[in-house]
Amino acid sequence: IKKHPQRSIDMINNLFPERILNAILDVHENEDGSGYPNKKMGAEISYIAKIVSICDIFEALTHPRNFRNEFSPYEAIKMIIKKKDSFFDENILKKFVNYLSIYPIGSLIYLNTGEIAIVIGSNKGYPTRSIVKILLNANREAAKDEKFINLLDDKMVYICGPVEPKGVKEILHFLKPRGDFDL
């Protein structure tokens, strides 16, 4: 498996500019030199590869694999941040998190109002001030009207934390039979 970056380059060598080929070759290299195929570190790794690497790992974590279930977007961000010192360029990672937010689109979250919402958008540079759609009111009843809140505009409302995976299944089970929401 550690030879696939070089094999990929061998197959497409004449099709793309050198900077793209370098990114393909370097995408599995880590900041601390623990990656493959060439154990590159820091500045030796293509800038494009550093960006693609974060995206690749986020995508892999948020989708199921044969050996595990998917992680929530929030959990994936948390896991990626924990590896920042060894795997990722910290400046690029900060840009990634600021762009996606701490609670990426699709995350189910608790608000300080007692409501449960789904993140439908982000505000660049404000990773905790997402745009949300209310799913359940404070009494855990399905919201009757569509209610959207831009947390950047409404400073009185804020995210308390993510709905844990067990809670997500309960919420989806509650909502799905009613057909009230298009998630």
PDB file of N, CA and C in Angstrom, residues 134-170:
ATOM      1  N   ILE A 134     -33.108  24.720  13.096  1.00  0.00           N
ATOM      2  CA  ILE A 134     -33.654  24.083  14.289  1.00  0.00           C
ATOM      3  C   ILE A 134     -34.447  22.845  13.874  1.00  0.00           C
ATOM      4  N   LEU A 135     -34.144  21.710  14.518  1.00  0.00           N
ATOM      5  CA  LEU A 135     -34.872  20.467  14.268  1.00  0.00           C
ATOM      6  C   LEU A 135     -35.865  20.173  15.382  1.00  0.00           C
ATOM      7  N   LEU A 136     -35.408  20.309  16.629  1.00  0.00           N
ATOM      8  CA  LEU A 136     -36.255  20.036  17.790  1.00  0.00           C
ATOM      9  C   LEU A 136     -36.240  21.245  18.714  1.00  0.00           C
ATOM     10  N   ASN A 137     -37.414  21.586  19.264  1.00  0.00           N
ATOM     11  CA  ASN A 137     -37.461  22.694  20.213  1.00  0.00           C
ATOM     12  C   ASN A 137     -36.943  22.236  21.573  1.00  0.00           C
ATOM     13  N   ALA A 138     -36.997  23.114  22.555  1.00  0.00           N
ATOM     14  CA  ALA A 138     -36.451  22.804  23.881  1.00  0.00           C
ATOM     15  C   ALA A 138     -37.192  21.655  24.565  1.00  0.00           C
ATOM     16  N   ASN A 139     -38.432  21.384  24.146  1.00  0.00           N
ATOM     17  CA  ASN A 139     -39.209  20.263  24.695  1.00  0.00           C
ATOM     18  C   ASN A 139     -38.977  18.972  23.922  1.00  0.00           C
ATOM     19  N   ARG A 140     -38.038  19.005  22.982  1.00  0.00           N
ATOM     20  CA  ARG A 140     -37.693  17.870  22.119  1.00  0.00           C
ATOM     21  C   ARG A 140     -38.844  17.475  21.197  1.00  0.00           C
ATOM     22  N   GLU A 141     -39.618  18.479  20.815  1.00  0.00           N
ATOM     23  CA  GLU A 141     -40.689  18.281  19.840  1.00  0.00           C
ATOM     24  C   GLU A 141     -40.196  18.815  18.502  1.00  0.00           C
ATOM     25  N   ALA A 142     -40.643  18.191  17.429  1.00  0.00           N
ATOM     26  CA  ALA A 142     -40.243  18.640  16.098  1.00  0.00           C
ATOM     27  C   ALA A 142     -40.653  20.093  15.898  1.00  0.00           C
ATOM     28  N   ALA A 143     -39.723  20.890  15.388  1.00  0.00           N
ATOM     29  CA  ALA A 143     -40.017  22.297  15.120  1.00  0.00           C
ATOM     30  C   ALA A 143     -41.130  22.377  14.082  1.00  0.00           C
ATOM     31  N   LYS A 144     -42.137  23.179  14.377  1.00  0.00           N
ATOM     32  CA  LYS A 144     -43.304  23.270  13.482  1.00  0.00           C
ATOM     33  C   LYS A 144     -42.994  24.083  12.225  1.00  0.00           C
ATOM     34  N   ASP A 145     -42.260  25.155  12.377  1.00  0.00           N
ATOM     35  CA  ASP A 145     -41.888  25.999  11.245  1.00  0.00           C
ATOM     36  C   ASP A 145     -40.381  25.911  11.031  1.00  0.00           C
ATOM     37  N   GLU A 146     -39.972  26.117   9.791  1.00  0.00           N
ATOM     38  CA  GLU A 146     -38.536  26.141   9.535  1.00  0.00           C
ATOM     39  C   GLU A 146     -37.949  27.372  10.207  1.00  0.00           C
ATOM     40  N   LYS A 147     -36.955  27.147  11.034  1.00  0.00           N
ATOM     41  CA  LYS A 147     -36.307  28.248  11.747  1.00  0.00           C
ATOM     42  C   LYS A 147     -34.808  28.132  11.526  1.00  0.00           C
ATOM     43  N   PHE A 148     -34.241  29.175  10.967  1.00  0.00           N
ATOM     44  CA  PHE A 148     -32.812  29.234  10.704  1.00  0.00           C
ATOM     45  C   PHE A 148     -32.209  30.332  11.574  1.00  0.00           C
ATOM     46  N   ILE A 149     -31.027  30.079  12.106  1.00  0.00           N
ATOM     47  CA  ILE A 149     -30.347  31.082  12.923  1.00  0.00           C
ATOM     48  C   ILE A 149     -28.903  31.195  12.456  1.00  0.00           C
ATOM     49  N   ASN A 150     -28.486  32.409  12.154  1.00  0.00           N
ATOM     50  CA  ASN A 150     -27.081  32.677  11.893  1.00  0.00           C
ATOM     51  C   ASN A 150     -26.479  33.088  13.234  1.00  0.00           C
ATOM     52  N   LEU A 151     -25.691  32.218  13.830  1.00  0.00           N
ATOM     53  CA  LEU A 151     -25.153  32.464  15.165  1.00  0.00           C
ATOM     54  C   LEU A 151     -24.178  33.635  15.203  1.00  0.00           C
ATOM     55  N   LEU A 152     -23.718  34.072  14.056  1.00  0.00           N
ATOM     56  CA  LEU A 152     -22.872  35.259  14.008  1.00  0.00           C
ATOM     57  C   LEU A 152     -23.713  36.511  14.256  1.00  0.00           C
ATOM     58  N   ASP A 153     -24.963  36.470  13.821  1.00  0.00           N
ATOM     59  CA  ASP A 153     -25.872  37.609  13.996  1.00  0.00           C
ATOM     60  C   ASP A 153     -26.577  37.594  15.343  1.00  0.00           C
ATOM     61  N   ASP A 154     -26.908  36.415  15.835  1.00  0.00           N
ATOM     62  CA  ASP A 154     -27.650  36.289  17.099  1.00  0.00           C
ATOM     63  C   ASP A 154     -26.688  35.851  18.199  1.00  0.00           C
ATOM     64  N   LYS A 155     -26.103  36.821  18.872  1.00  0.00           N
ATOM     65  CA  LYS A 155     -25.072  36.543  19.891  1.00  0.00           C
ATOM     66  C   LYS A 155     -25.634  35.907  21.155  1.00  0.00           C
ATOM     67  N   MET A 156     -26.965  35.908  21.337  1.00  0.00           N
ATOM     68  CA  MET A 156     -27.577  35.320  22.529  1.00  0.00           C
ATOM     69  C   MET A 156     -27.675  33.796  22.423  1.00  0.00           C
ATOM     70  N   VAL A 157     -27.564  33.279  21.219  1.00  0.00           N
ATOM     71  CA  VAL A 157     -27.666  31.834  20.997  1.00  0.00           C
ATOM     72  C   VAL A 157     -26.276  31.314  20.643  1.00  0.00           C
ATOM     73  N   TYR A 158     -25.911  30.194  21.255  1.00  0.00           N
ATOM     74  CA  TYR A 158     -24.606  29.610  20.961  1.00  0.00           C
ATOM     75  C   TYR A 158     -24.669  28.086  21.073  1.00  0.00           C
ATOM     76  N   ILE A 159     -23.671  27.447  20.494  1.00  0.00           N
ATOM     77  CA  ILE A 159     -23.576  25.987  20.497  1.00  0.00           C
ATOM     78  C   ILE A 159     -22.989  25.527  21.828  1.00  0.00           C
ATOM     79  N   CYS A 160     -23.672  24.581  22.466  1.00  0.00           N
ATOM     80  CA  CYS A 160     -23.172  23.990  23.719  1.00  0.00           C
ATOM     81  C   CYS A 160     -22.297  22.774  23.445  1.00  0.00           C
ATOM     82  N   GLY A 161     -22.574  22.070  22.364  1.00  0.00           N
ATOM     83  CA  GLY A 161     -21.787  20.887  22.039  1.00  0.00           C
ATOM     84  C   GLY A 161     -22.482  20.033  21.009  1.00  0.00           C
ATOM     85  N   PRO A 162     -21.800  18.980  20.580  1.00  0.00           N
ATOM     86  CA  PRO A 162     -22.373  18.104  19.559  1.00  0.00           C
ATOM     87  C   PRO A 162     -23.353  17.114  20.172  1.00  0.00           C
ATOM     88  N   VAL A 163     -24.305  16.683  19.364  1.00  0.00           N
ATOM     89  CA  VAL A 163     -25.159  15.562  19.746  1.00  0.00           C
ATOM     90  C   VAL A 163     -24.315  14.317  19.508  1.00  0.00           C
ATOM     91  N   GLU A 164     -24.130  13.509  20.529  1.00  0.00           N
ATOM     92  CA  GLU A 164     -23.306  12.306  20.411  1.00  0.00           C
ATOM     93  C   GLU A 164     -23.983  11.286  19.490  1.00  0.00           C
ATOM     94  N   PRO A 165     -23.212  10.365  18.902  1.00  0.00           N
ATOM     95  CA  PRO A 165     -23.770   9.407  17.938  1.00  0.00           C
ATOM     96  C   PRO A 165     -25.029   8.685  18.415  1.00  0.00           C
ATOM     97  N   LYS A 166     -25.074   8.273  19.677  1.00  0.00           N
ATOM     98  CA  LYS A 166     -26.266   7.601  20.192  1.00  0.00           C
ATOM     99  C   LYS A 166     -27.471   8.538  20.103  1.00  0.00           C
ATOM    100  N   GLY A 167     -27.259   9.794  20.449  1.00  0.00           N
ATOM    101  CA  GLY A 167     -28.326  10.782  20.380  1.00  0.00           C
ATOM    102  C   GLY A 167     -28.782  11.052  18.958  1.00  0.00           C
ATOM    103  N   VAL A 168     -27.860  10.987  18.012  1.00  0.00           N
ATOM    104  CA  VAL A 168     -28.205  11.210  16.606  1.00  0.00           C
ATOM    105  C   VAL A 168     -29.204  10.159  16.144  1.00  0.00           C
ATOM    106  N   LYS A 169     -28.950   8.896  16.458  1.00  0.00           N
ATOM    107  CA  LYS A 169     -29.862   7.823  16.044  1.00  0.00           C
ATOM    108  C   LYS A 169     -31.248   8.033  16.631  1.00  0.00           C
ATOM    109  N   GLU A 170     -31.316   8.437  17.892  1.00  0.00           N
ATOM    110  CA  GLU A 170     -32.614   8.678  18.526  1.00  0.00           C
ATOM    111  C   GLU A 170     -33.350   9.826  17.843  1.00  0.00           C
TER     112      GLU A 170
END
